[in-house]
JSON list of C-alpha atoms in Angstrom, two decimals:
[
{"chain": "N", "resi": 1, "resn": "MET", "atom": "CA", "xyz": [27.36, -14.62, 26.35]},
{"chain": "N", "resi": 2, "resn": "ILE", "atom": "CA", "xyz": [30.58, -14.78, 24.21]},
{"chain": "N", "resi": 3, "resn": "PRO", "atom": "CA", "xyz": [33.86, -15.64, 25.37]},
{"chain": "N", "resi": 4, "resn": "ALA", "atom": "CA", "xyz": [36.64, -12.99, 25.30]},
{"chain": "N", "resi": 5, "resn": "PRO", "atom": "CA", "xyz": [40.25, -13.35, 24.74]},
{"chain": "N", "resi": 6, "resn": "TYR", "atom": "CA", "xyz": [40.66, -13.53, 28.45]},
{"chain": "N", "resi": 7, "resn": "PRO", "atom": "CA", "xyz": [38.84, -16.57, 30.03]},
{"chain": "N", "resi": 8, "resn": "TRP", "atom": "CA", "xyz": [37.67, -14.27, 32.96]},
{"chain": "N", "resi": 9, "resn": "ARG", "atom": "CA", "xyz": [36.05, -11.74, 30.79]},
{"chain": "N", "resi": 10, "resn": "CYS", "atom": "CA", "xyz": [33.15, -11.92, 28.63]},
{"chain": "N", "resi": 11, "resn": "ILE", "atom": "CA", "xyz": [31.04, -9.47, 26.56]},
{"chain": "N", "resi": 12, "resn": "ARG", "atom": "CA", "xyz": [27.50, -8.99, 27.10]},
{"chain": "N", "resi": 13, "resn": "LEU", "atom": "CA", "xyz": [25.83, -8.49, 24.01]},
{"chain": "N", "resi": 14, "resn": "PRO", "atom": "CA", "xyz": [22.58, -6.38, 24.08]},
{"chain": "N", "resi": 15, "resn": "PRO", "atom": "CA", "xyz": [19.07, -8.06, 23.93]},
{"chain": "N", "resi": 16, "resn": "CYS", "atom": "CA", "xyz": [17.72, -8.77, 20.32]},
{"chain": "N", "resi": 17, "resn": "PRO", "atom": "CA", "xyz": [14.89, -6.44, 18.92]},
{"chain": "N", "resi": 18, "resn": "GLU", "atom": "CA", "xyz": [11.45, -7.44, 19.25]},
{"chain": "N", "resi": 19, "resn": "PRO", "atom": "CA", "xyz": [10.57, -8.48, 15.76]},
{"chain": "N", "resi": 20, "resn": "LEU", "atom": "CA", "xyz": [7.99, -6.50, 13.96]},
{"chain": "N", "resi": 21, "resn": "ARG", "atom": "CA", "xyz": [4.48, -8.26, 14.05]},
{"chain": "N", "resi": 22, "resn": "PRO", "atom": "CA", "xyz": [2.34, -8.07, 11.14]},
{"chain": "N", "resi": 23, "resn": "PRO", "atom": "CA", "xyz": [-0.95, -5.73, 11.43]},
{"chain": "N", "resi": 24, "resn": "SER", "atom": "CA", "xyz": [-3.98, -7.45, 13.12]},
{"chain": "N", "resi": 25, "resn": "PRO", "atom": "CA", "xyz": [-6.35, -9.23, 10.78]},
{"chain": "N", "resi": 26, "resn": "ALA", "atom": "CA", "xyz": [-9.05, -6.64, 10.81]},
{"chain": "N", "resi": 27, "resn": "LEU", "atom": "CA", "xyz": [-6.48, -3.75, 9.87]},
{"chain": "N", "resi": 28, "resn": "TRP", "atom": "CA", "xyz": [-5.22, -5.93, 7.24]},
{"chain": "N", "resi": 29, "resn": "ASP", "atom": "CA", "xyz": [-8.60, -6.71, 5.59]},
{"chain": "N", "resi": 30, "resn": "SER", "atom": "CA", "xyz": [-9.73, -2.89, 5.85]},
{"chain": "N", "resi": 31, "resn": "LEU", "atom": "CA", "xyz": [-6.34, -2.00, 4.08]},
{"chain": "N", "resi": 32, "resn": "CYS", "atom": "CA", "xyz": [-7.52, -4.29, 1.48]},
{"chain": "N", "resi": 33, "resn": "ILE", "atom": "CA", "xyz": [-10.97, -3.17, 0.93]},
{"chain": "N", "resi": 34, "resn": "ILE", "atom": "CA", "xyz": [-9.73, 0.43, 0.73]},
{"chain": "N", "resi": 35, "resn": "ARG", "atom": "CA", "xyz": [-6.96, -0.91, -2.20]},
{"chain": "N", "resi": 36, "resn": "TYR", "atom": "CA", "xyz": [-9.81, -3.08, -3.67]},
{"chain": "N", "resi": 37, "resn": "ARG", "atom": "CA", "xyz": [-12.06, 0.04, -4.04]},
{"chain": "N", "resi": 38, "resn": "GLN", "atom": "CA", "xyz": [-9.60, 2.55, -5.24]},
{"chain": "N", "resi": 39, "resn": "LYS", "atom": "CA", "xyz": [-8.76, -0.07, -8.17]},
{"chain": "N", "resi": 40, "resn": "LYS", "atom": "CA", "xyz": [-12.21, -0.71, -8.82]},
{"chain": "N", "resi": 41, "resn": "VAL", "atom": "CA", "xyz": [-13.18, 2.94, -8.93]},
{"chain": "N", "resi": 42, "resn": "LEU", "atom": "CA", "xyz": [-10.26, 3.50, -11.40]},
{"chain": "N", "resi": 43, "resn": "PHE", "atom": "CA", "xyz": [-10.89, 0.51, -13.53]},
{"chain": "N", "resi": 44, "resn": "LEU", "atom": "CA", "xyz": [-14.34, 1.35, -14.25]},
{"chain": "N", "resi": 45, "resn": "THR", "atom": "CA", "xyz": [-13.94, 4.85, -14.94]},
{"chain": "N", "resi": 46, "resn": "VAL", "atom": "CA", "xyz": [-11.42, 3.78, -17.48]},
{"chain": "N", "resi": 47, "resn": "LEU", "atom": "CA", "xyz": [-13.92, 1.38, -18.65]},
{"chain": "N", "resi": 48, "resn": "SER", "atom": "CA", "xyz": [-16.53, 3.84, -19.22]},
{"chain": "N", "resi": 49, "resn": "LEU", "atom": "CA", "xyz": [-14.44, 6.34, -20.99]},
{"chain": "N", "resi": 50, "resn": "SER", "atom": "CA", "xyz": [-12.91, 3.68, -23.55]},
{"chain": "N", "resi": 51, "resn": "PHE", "atom": "CA", "xyz": [-16.48, 3.09, -24.75]},
{"chain": "N", "resi": 52, "resn": "THR", "atom": "CA", "xyz": [-17.22, 6.88, -25.63]},
{"chain": "N", "resi": 53, "resn": "ALA", "atom": "CA", "xyz": [-14.10, 8.32, -26.45]},
{"chain": "N", "resi": 54, "resn": "ASN", "atom": "CA", "xyz": [-12.01, 7.79, -29.44]},
{"chain": "N", "resi": 55, "resn": "ALA", "atom": "CA", "xyz": [-8.54, 6.60, -29.13]},
{"chain": "N", "resi": 56, "resn": "ALA", "atom": "CA", "xyz": [-6.77, 10.23, -29.96]},
{"chain": "N", "resi": 57, "resn": "GLU", "atom": "CA", "xyz": [-9.13, 11.50, -27.29]},
{"chain": "N", "resi": 58, "resn": "LEU", "atom": "CA", "xyz": [-8.86, 8.93, -24.68]},
{"chain": "N", "resi": 59, "resn": "LEU", "atom": "CA", "xyz": [-5.49, 9.83, -22.78]},
{"chain": "N", "resi": 60, "resn": "PRO", "atom": "CA", "xyz": [-6.01, 13.67, -21.68]},
{"chain": "N", "resi": 61, "resn": "ALA", "atom": "CA", "xyz": [-10.07, 12.24, -20.47]},
{"chain": "N", "resi": 62, "resn": "VAL", "atom": "CA", "xyz": [-8.44, 8.96, -18.69]},
{"chain": "N", "resi": 63, "resn": "VAL", "atom": "CA", "xyz": [-5.84, 11.47, -16.81]},
{"chain": "N", "resi": 64, "resn": "VAL", "atom": "CA", "xyz": [-8.35, 13.63, -15.56]},
{"chain": "N", "resi": 65, "resn": "ALA", "atom": "CA", "xyz": [-10.62, 10.98, -14.50]},
{"chain": "N", "resi": 66, "resn": "THR", "atom": "CA", "xyz": [-8.32, 9.03, -12.77]},
{"chain": "N", "resi": 67, "resn": "LEU", "atom": "CA", "xyz": [-6.99, 12.06, -10.98]},
{"chain": "N", "resi": 68, "resn": "VAL", "atom": "CA", "xyz": [-10.50, 12.71, -9.65]},
{"chain": "N", "resi": 69, "resn": "ALA", "atom": "CA", "xyz": [-11.72, 9.04, -9.02]},
{"chain": "N", "resi": 70, "resn": "TYR", "atom": "CA", "xyz": [-8.43, 8.79, -6.99]},
{"chain": "N", "resi": 71, "resn": "ILE", "atom": "CA", "xyz": [-9.02, 12.02, -4.92]},
{"chain": "N", "resi": 72, "resn": "ALA", "atom": "CA", "xyz": [-12.41, 10.82, -4.45]},
{"chain": "N", "resi": 73, "resn": "ALA", "atom": "CA", "xyz": [-11.60, 7.56, -3.07]},
{"chain": "N", "resi": 74, "resn": "LYS", "atom": "CA", "xyz": [-8.61, 9.10, -1.23]},
{"chain": "N", "resi": 75, "resn": "ASP", "atom": "CA", "xyz": [-11.23, 11.47, 0.71]},
{"chain": "N", "resi": 76, "resn": "GLY", "atom": "CA", "xyz": [-13.43, 8.56, 1.28]},
{"chain": "N", "resi": 77, "resn": "GLN", "atom": "CA", "xyz": [-11.30, 6.58, 3.52]}
]
């Protein structure tokens, strides 16, 4: 309670909100695994394309393959 200008009156403050808790370890691990798999799929796709394409052909192929790999990884969740 906080003293008010008059000693016989006090201001009552509302309780503090409960702090946000981090996700459970199992949920956190599953989120990390999903992110790792998506990054791995995208990296391997770009890596395989870089060996088979010239620099001028690489950009459109990487964009398409990245979108396909991302959608496939997203659907696999």
